[in-house]
Tab-separated table of C-alpha atoms and ligand atoms in Angstrom:
chain	number	residue	atom	x	y	z
A	113	MET	CA	-4.267	-94.674	-10.923
A	114	VAL	CA	-4.411	-96.594	-14.097
A	115	ALA	CA	-1.957	-99.469	-13.554
A	116	VAL	CA	-0.938	-99.781	-17.259
A	117	PHE	CA	0.892	-96.472	-16.518
A	118	GLN	CA	2.676	-97.746	-13.716
A	119	GLU	CA	6.401	-99.092	-13.978
A	120	LYS	CA	6.810	-101.875	-11.579
A	121	VAL	CA	8.974	-100.922	-8.540
A	122	THR	CA	10.330	-102.987	-5.322
A	123	ALA	CA	11.096	-101.709	-1.958
A	124	ALA	CA	14.870	-102.487	-2.571
A	125	GLU	CA	14.943	-99.893	-5.427
A	126	ILE	CA	13.256	-97.129	-3.560
A	127	LYS	CA	15.451	-97.729	-0.874
A	128	ALA	CA	18.560	-97.563	-3.027
A	129	LYS	CA	17.279	-94.741	-4.799
A	130	ALA	CA	16.502	-92.790	-1.248
A	131	ARG	CA	20.446	-93.617	-0.791
A	132	GLU	CA	21.786	-92.345	-3.694
A	133	LEU	CA	20.045	-89.144	-3.194
A	134	GLY	CA	21.588	-88.795	0.109
A	135	ALA	CA	19.385	-90.664	2.566
A	136	ASP	CA	21.585	-92.388	5.529
A	137	ILE	CA	18.571	-94.608	6.531
A	138	VAL	CA	15.660	-95.392	4.876
A	139	GLY	CA	12.461	-97.728	6.082
A	140	ILE	CA	9.294	-98.318	4.456
A	141	ALA	CA	6.189	-98.670	7.257
A	142	ASP	CA	2.751	-100.024	6.394
A	143	SER	CA	0.237	-97.095	6.769
A	144	ALA	CA	-2.233	-99.916	8.097
A	145	GLN	CA	-0.523	-100.327	11.023
A	146	LEU	CA	-0.366	-96.363	11.734
A	147	ASN	CA	-3.752	-96.153	10.911
A	148	ALA	CA	-4.838	-99.026	13.216
A	149	ASN	CA	-2.111	-97.979	16.006
A	150	PRO	CA	-2.414	-94.076	16.479
A	151	PRO	CA	0.117	-92.977	19.523
A	152	ASP	CA	-2.423	-90.758	20.696
A	153	PRO	CA	-5.796	-92.537	20.150
A	154	ALA	CA	-7.634	-89.194	21.468
A	155	ASP	CA	-5.781	-87.262	18.664
A	156	PRO	CA	-5.015	-89.330	15.989
A	157	ARG	CA	-2.186	-88.106	13.068
A	158	ILE	CA	-2.371	-90.854	10.696
A	159	PRO	CA	-1.733	-91.317	7.041
A	160	ALA	CA	-5.540	-92.048	6.548
A	161	ASN	CA	-6.225	-88.452	7.124
A	162	ILE	CA	-3.657	-86.782	4.827
A	163	SER	CA	-4.642	-89.080	1.364
A	164	ASP	CA	-7.627	-91.242	0.571
A	165	TYR	CA	-5.529	-92.368	-2.495
A	166	ASP	CA	-1.592	-92.265	-2.016
A	167	ALA	CA	-0.911	-92.869	1.675
A	168	ASP	CA	-0.741	-96.937	2.022
A	169	ARG	CA	3.022	-96.831	2.586
A	170	VAL	CA	5.317	-94.374	4.563
A	171	VAL	CA	9.076	-94.216	3.341
A	172	VAL	CA	10.700	-93.030	6.189
A	173	VAL	CA	13.931	-91.377	5.283
A	174	GLY	CA	16.484	-90.276	7.804
A	175	LYS	CA	19.547	-87.969	7.580
A	176	ARG	CA	22.187	-87.646	10.247
A	177	LEU	CA	23.113	-84.629	12.070
A	178	SER	CA	26.879	-83.743	11.400
A	179	ALA	CA	28.922	-84.737	14.526
A	180	GLY	CA	31.266	-81.728	14.497
A	181	VAL	CA	28.134	-79.741	15.579
A	182	THR	CA	27.275	-82.618	18.047
A	183	ARG	CA	30.692	-81.876	19.833
A	184	ILE	CA	29.825	-78.711	20.989
A	185	PRO	CA	28.776	-79.380	24.542
A	186	ARG	CA	26.175	-76.106	24.688
A	187	TRP	CA	22.906	-76.871	23.882
A	188	ASP	CA	22.114	-73.177	22.647
A	189	GLU	CA	24.892	-72.783	19.994
A	190	ARG	CA	23.846	-71.322	16.864
A	191	HIS	CA	26.485	-73.219	15.067
A	192	LYS	CA	24.337	-76.263	15.780
A	193	TYR	CA	20.963	-74.609	15.014
A	194	TYR	CA	22.345	-73.441	11.727
A	195	ASN	CA	23.952	-76.720	10.571
A	196	ASP	CA	21.090	-78.774	11.806
A	197	GLU	CA	18.574	-76.738	9.515
A	198	LEU	CA	20.957	-77.228	6.735
A	199	THR	CA	20.379	-80.864	7.413
A	200	LEU	CA	16.998	-80.280	7.359
A	201	THR	CA	17.236	-78.359	3.930
A	202	ALA	CA	19.001	-81.504	2.624
A	203	LEU	CA	16.275	-83.672	3.768
A	204	GLU	CA	13.570	-82.040	1.932
A	205	GLU	CA	15.156	-82.253	-1.254
A	206	ILE	CA	15.687	-85.847	-0.932
A	207	THR	CA	12.082	-86.319	-0.060
A	208	LEU	CA	11.186	-84.075	-3.095
A	209	SER	CA	13.551	-85.804	-5.398
A	210	LEU	CA	12.354	-89.289	-4.098
A	211	VAL	CA	8.329	-87.813	-4.908
A	212	LEU	CA	9.443	-86.626	-8.126
A	213	TRP	CA	11.204	-89.970	-9.029
A	214	LEU	CA	8.288	-92.034	-7.738
A	215	GLU	CA	5.936	-89.984	-10.016
A	216	GLN	CA	7.610	-90.615	-13.059
A	217	LYS	CA	7.197	-94.256	-12.339
A	218	GLY	CA	3.284	-93.505	-12.041
A	219	TYR	CA	2.981	-93.499	-8.502
A	220	PRO	CA	1.565	-90.182	-7.183
A	221	ALA	CA	3.644	-89.088	-4.125
A	222	LEU	CA	3.907	-86.512	-1.240
A	223	ILE	CA	6.034	-85.260	1.288
A	224	VAL	CA	4.954	-85.148	5.114
A	225	PRO	CA	7.478	-82.519	6.406
A	226	PRO	CA	9.267	-83.323	10.063
A	227	THR	CA	8.673	-79.888	11.686
A	228	HIS	CA	5.765	-78.462	10.113
A	229	VAL	CA	2.489	-78.355	12.647
A	230	ASP	CA	-1.209	-78.561	12.255
A	231	PRO	CA	-2.394	-74.692	12.089
A	232	TRP	CA	-5.899	-75.777	12.224
A	233	ARG	CA	-5.630	-77.090	15.664
A	234	TYR	CA	-3.986	-74.138	17.162
A	235	GLN	CA	-5.955	-72.582	20.165
A	236	GLY	CA	-4.338	-69.241	20.630
A	237	ASP	CA	-1.708	-70.391	23.192
A	238	PRO	CA	1.771	-69.897	21.906
A	239	ASP	CA	3.216	-71.946	25.154
A	240	LYS	CA	1.445	-74.851	24.115
A	241	HIS	CA	3.161	-77.884	22.303
A	242	MET	CA	2.024	-78.302	18.407
A	243	LYS	CA	2.222	-81.637	17.325
A	244	PRO	CA	3.162	-82.668	13.676
A	245	LEU	CA	1.064	-83.762	11.080
A	246	LEU	CA	2.297	-87.329	11.491
A	247	PRO	CA	4.654	-88.807	13.902
A	248	LEU	CA	7.430	-89.279	11.927
A	249	GLU	CA	9.433	-91.173	14.973
A	250	TYR	CA	6.544	-93.452	15.437
A	251	ALA	CA	6.724	-94.216	11.481
A	252	ALA	CA	10.217	-94.714	11.795
A	253	VAL	CA	9.771	-97.820	14.261
A	254	GLU	CA	6.779	-99.064	12.324
A	255	ALA	CA	9.338	-98.897	9.412
A	256	GLY	CA	11.836	-100.970	11.360
A	257	LEU	CA	14.509	-97.963	11.630
A	258	GLY	CA	14.726	-98.204	15.610
A	259	THR	CA	12.594	-97.743	19.137
A	260	LEU	CA	11.754	-95.054	21.118
A	261	GLY	CA	14.156	-93.956	23.896
A	262	LEU	CA	13.385	-93.141	27.799
A	263	ASN	CA	12.295	-89.280	26.658
A	264	ARG	CA	10.428	-90.699	23.641
A	265	GLN	CA	13.317	-89.528	21.075
A	266	LEU	CA	13.679	-92.142	18.409
A	267	LEU	CA	17.135	-94.138	18.667
A	268	THR	CA	18.529	-95.823	15.521
A	269	PRO	CA	21.219	-98.462	15.946
A	270	GLU	CA	23.497	-96.362	13.180
A	271	TYR	CA	23.456	-92.630	14.944
A	272	GLY	CA	21.332	-93.062	17.996
A	273	PRO	CA	19.021	-90.175	18.152
A	274	ARG	CA	21.135	-88.047	15.969
A	275	VAL	CA	19.071	-88.047	12.732
A	276	MET	CA	16.435	-86.308	11.317
A	277	LEU	CA	13.501	-87.849	9.742
A	278	GLY	CA	11.146	-87.114	6.578
A	279	GLY	CA	8.010	-88.878	5.243
A	280	VAL	CA	7.396	-89.809	1.563
A	281	LEU	CA	3.554	-91.242	1.479
A	282	CYS	CA	2.547	-93.216	-1.867
A	283	SER	CA	0.658	-96.269	-2.637
A	284	ALA	CA	3.407	-98.443	-4.334
A	285	PRO	CA	2.702	-102.158	-3.944
A	286	ILE	CA	5.687	-102.587	-2.001
A	287	ASP	CA	6.927	-104.874	0.707
A	288	CYS	CA	7.040	-102.984	4.088
A	289	ASP	CA	9.854	-103.303	7.151
A	290	THR	CA	8.755	-104.705	10.557
A	291	ARG	CA	9.485	-103.321	13.800
A	292	ARG	CA	12.338	-104.250	16.152
A	293	GLU	CA	11.526	-106.258	19.128
A	294	VAL	CA	14.071	-105.638	21.531
A	295	ALA	CA	14.506	-101.629	22.655
A	296	LEU	CA	17.578	-100.042	21.874
A	297	CYS	CA	16.935	-97.727	25.212
A	298	HIS	CA	19.409	-98.596	28.074
A	299	GLY	CA	16.471	-97.086	30.387
A	300	PRO	CA	16.801	-94.864	33.636
A	301	ALA	CA	19.859	-97.174	34.307
A	302	CYS	CA	21.296	-95.075	31.675
A	303	GLY	CA	19.433	-91.625	32.077
A	304	ARG	CA	22.208	-89.471	30.225
A	305	CYS	CA	19.232	-87.744	28.348
A	306	LEU	CA	17.806	-86.731	31.795
A	307	ALA	CA	21.021	-85.960	32.882
A	308	ALA	CA	21.964	-83.341	30.249
A	309	CYS	CA	18.626	-82.130	29.785
A	310	PRO	CA	18.909	-78.295	29.892
A	311	GLY	CA	15.549	-77.631	30.912
A	312	ASP	CA	15.139	-80.657	33.287
A	313	VAL	CA	11.999	-81.956	31.373
A	314	VAL	CA	12.728	-85.454	30.731
A	315	LYS	CA	10.230	-87.699	32.330
A	316	HIS	CA	9.862	-91.544	33.056
A	317	TRP	CA	9.727	-92.565	29.277
A	318	ASN	CA	8.080	-88.881	28.819
A	319	ARG	CA	9.015	-85.289	28.489
A	320	ASP	CA	7.162	-82.104	29.142
A	321	TRP	CA	6.643	-81.030	25.482
A	322	ASP	CA	5.259	-77.588	26.395
A	323	ALA	CA	8.666	-77.033	28.398
A	324	CYS	CA	10.996	-79.065	25.788
A	325	ASP	CA	9.722	-76.456	22.877
A	326	LYS	CA	11.064	-73.504	24.806
A	327	PHE	CA	14.614	-74.949	24.263
A	328	ARG	CA	13.805	-76.736	21.189
A	329	SER	CA	12.410	-74.063	19.426
A	330	PRO	CA	14.181	-71.085	21.576
A	331	HIS	CA	13.466	-68.228	18.683
A	332	GLY	CA	9.921	-69.529	17.866
A	333	PHE	CA	6.536	-68.519	18.075
A	334	HIS	CA	6.673	-68.525	21.960
A	335	GLN	CA	9.617	-65.851	21.876
A	336	LEU	CA	8.107	-63.669	19.327
A	337	THR	CA	4.949	-63.258	20.707
A	338	GLY	CA	6.076	-62.659	24.270
A	339	LEU	CA	8.671	-60.072	22.625
A	340	PHE	CA	5.537	-58.447	20.890
A	341	THR	CA	3.591	-58.274	24.340
A	342	GLN	CA	6.332	-56.927	26.206
A	343	ILE	CA	6.823	-54.369	23.382
A	344	MET	CA	3.249	-53.496	23.458
A	345	SER	CA	2.590	-53.248	27.094
A	346	GLU	CA	6.018	-50.874	27.837
A	347	PRO	CA	4.607	-47.572	28.581
A	348	ASP	CA	8.338	-45.814	28.072
A	349	LYS	CA	8.915	-45.175	24.744
A	350	MET	CA	12.765	-45.131	25.220
A	351	LYS	CA	12.351	-48.760	26.854
A	352	GLN	CA	10.182	-49.667	23.688
A	353	LYS	CA	12.664	-48.758	21.171
A	354	ALA	CA	15.386	-50.804	23.393
A	355	LEU	CA	13.166	-53.811	23.509
A	356	LEU	CA	12.834	-53.410	19.531
A	357	ARG	CA	16.328	-53.286	19.065
A	358	SER	CA	17.340	-55.945	21.791
A	359	GLU	CA	19.248	-59.010	21.395
A	360	ASP	CA	16.116	-61.287	21.500
A	361	SER	CA	14.394	-59.384	18.512
A	362	PHE	CA	17.861	-59.655	16.453
A	363	ASN	CA	17.686	-63.543	17.057
A	364	ILE	CA	14.165	-63.915	15.905
A	365	TRP	CA	14.687	-61.953	12.986
A	366	GLN	CA	17.877	-64.284	12.101
A	367	SER	CA	15.940	-67.292	12.755
A	368	ILE	CA	13.253	-66.240	10.658
A	369	LEU	CA	15.552	-65.639	7.931
A	370	ARG	CA	16.788	-69.591	7.825
A	371	GLY	CA	14.580	-71.051	10.654
A	372	ALA	CA	17.609	-72.007	12.284
A	373	GLY	CA	16.397	-71.435	15.991
A	374	VAL	CA	12.949	-71.987	15.351
A	375	LEU	CA	12.722	-75.268	13.350
A	376	THR	CA	16.078	-76.276	15.273
A	377	GLY	CA	17.451	-75.977	18.283
A	378	CYS	CA	18.501	-77.901	21.689
A	379	ARG	CA	19.243	-81.528	20.850
A	380	ARG	CA	21.567	-82.099	23.824
A	381	CYS	CA	19.639	-85.507	24.916
A	382	GLN	CA	20.667	-86.508	21.330
A	383	ASP	CA	23.887	-85.653	21.569
A	384	VAL	CA	24.847	-87.369	24.761
A	385	CYS	CA	22.851	-90.847	24.090
A	386	PRO	CA	25.305	-93.528	23.725
A	387	VAL	CA	23.038	-95.734	21.690
A	388	GLY	CA	24.243	-95.473	18.058
A	389	ALA	CA	27.454	-96.892	16.061
A	390	ASP	CA	28.675	-93.361	15.625
A	391	TYR	CA	28.859	-92.490	19.657
A	392	GLU	CA	31.997	-94.280	20.683
A	393	LYS	CA	33.974	-93.459	17.526
A	394	MET	CA	32.814	-89.886	16.894
A	395	LEU	CA	31.309	-88.449	19.969
A	396	LYS	CA	32.364	-90.215	23.504
A	397	ASP	CA	35.536	-87.923	23.791
A	398	ALA	CA	33.928	-84.867	23.551
A	399	LEU	CA	30.801	-85.861	25.091
A	400	ASP	CA	31.448	-88.210	28.053
A	401	GLN	CA	31.060	-85.969	30.657
A	402	ILE	CA	27.541	-84.459	31.632
A	403	PRO	CA	28.174	-80.628	33.485
A	404	GLU	CA	24.053	-80.212	33.680
A	405	ASP	CA	23.592	-83.401	36.116
A	406	ASN	CA	23.116	-83.069	39.673
A	407	ASP	CA	22.097	-84.915	42.522
A	408	ALA	CA	18.151	-84.043	42.244
A	409	LYS	CA	18.691	-85.806	38.662
A	410	ARG	CA	20.441	-88.762	39.796
A	411	ALA	CA	18.014	-89.300	42.539
A	412	ARG	CA	15.456	-89.123	40.154
A	413	ARG	CA	16.983	-91.538	37.867
A	414	ALA	CA	17.752	-93.893	40.884
A	415	ALA	CA	13.900	-93.917	41.743
A	416	MET	CA	13.063	-94.621	38.281
A	417	ALA	CA	15.137	-97.610	38.115
A	418	ALA	CA	14.013	-98.921	41.339
A	419	ALA	CA	10.504	-98.646	40.645
A	420	GLU	CA	11.344	-100.538	37.257
A	421	ALA	CA	13.114	-103.313	39.194
A	422	LYS	CA	10.025	-104.128	40.750
A	423	GLY	CA	8.439	-104.249	37.861
A	424	GLU	CA	6.423	-101.045	38.260
A	425	MET	CA	6.321	-99.484	34.551
A	426	PRO	CA	4.763	-95.817	34.379
A	427	ASP	CA	1.687	-95.699	32.170
A	428	ALA	CA	3.825	-93.590	29.822
A	429	HIS	CA	5.824	-96.783	29.229
A	430	ARG	CA	2.595	-99.213	28.775
A	431	GLU	CA	1.041	-96.917	26.488
A	432	HIS	CA	4.089	-96.652	24.119
A	433	ALA	CA	5.484	-100.026	24.720
A	434	ARG	CA	4.800	-100.901	20.981
A	435	TRP	CA	7.354	-98.227	20.005
A	436	ILE	CA	9.701	-98.695	23.000
A	437	GLY	CA	10.246	-102.296	22.633
A	438	LYS	CA	10.820	-105.270	25.072
A	439	PRO	CA	13.815	-104.760	27.130
A	440	PRO	CA	17.032	-106.379	26.444
A	441	ALA	CA	17.807	-109.852	27.634
A	442	LYS	CA	19.863	-109.635	30.741
A	443	ALA	CA	23.628	-111.033	30.035
B	76	LIG	S1	15.477	-81.182	23.365
B	76	LIG	FE1	16.475	-80.108	24.935
B	76	LIG	S2	15.010	-79.498	26.235
B	76	LIG	FE2	13.813	-81.184	25.046
B	76	LIG	S3	14.290	-82.995	26.128
B	76	LIG	FE3	16.339	-82.767	24.828
B	76	LIG	S4	17.429	-81.909	26.194
B	76	LIG	FE4	15.689	-81.781	27.252
B	77	LIG	S1	20.509	-91.489	26.969
B	77	LIG	FE1	20.072	-93.476	27.622
B	77	LIG	S2	18.440	-93.500	28.547
B	77	LIG	FE2	18.356	-91.633	27.229
B	77	LIG	S3	17.475	-92.460	25.364
B	77	LIG	FE3	19.551	-92.583	25.347
B	77	LIG	S4	20.037	-94.765	25.753
B	77	LIG	FE4	18.000	-94.077	26.316
């Protein structure tokens, strides 16, 4: 861009604008850090791949999830899906307004959506996890907003993992934030995300993403293709018609209307995490008990904690230490 058409803008002004538009948290990541440190070097998803000109910075914007639905303990609750989808809509409006505001000041900008995946990399298997175009949790860590937890969810000091993220790319010459050094996660000694997970997919500083997707997106593409396959291979016409009119079919139709249950779904690990200033005052009374916990999960958490006490960290931790952070000093 020709500099003469650009107004001077600072990081503080961009953050203030994002908050005025409705963001609850906002940080600015230096794309040079993201370009140099892709979380999966074999499959880098970095700002430099999105724009040659307008991707020097990632403004990471977070909108908190509403506490009322967080307090509903069932993971498969349509109220949760729907309320979260409205949060996503609000986030999209905030990021679009921020883009237009930046462009008025002379800085071309673009949104990186939090939920959309890269269709060019689809391999014909609806059960395989599809990654987003840019890993916004990692961008949020680079932007100083938090650190990753035991199951790789982003934890923030304000709302723990109960935030939805959006990204705005631009090349305004603004100061960047820096990563937090110390981890917010309490590790397997807490392990409440593992205890509460309905799919039991939480691993030691990782999760089984394919399995998680069946819960995070319960009425998503895998359910749609599964139902179509069932309908097409059913030889009995009456049973075929019943499948067409089934609850699964109804749920898919409802979810396609708005994205609730597709772009939103299970977030039980986010609900029960004790990190975040909101937990004690808004959530603890409703979420302290975890009925999904059992002896096998307790034994796995104990084994993880024992290994860590001996200094035996899994590869998943070593590979993501930059974003998990250092363990907090013992009191
Ligand atoms: S989103 Fe649900 S299934 Fe996935 S890790 Fe969290 S609790 Fe488990
Ligand atoms: S629930 Fe506990 S172990 Fe899981 S991410 Fe939160 S602090 Fe870490």
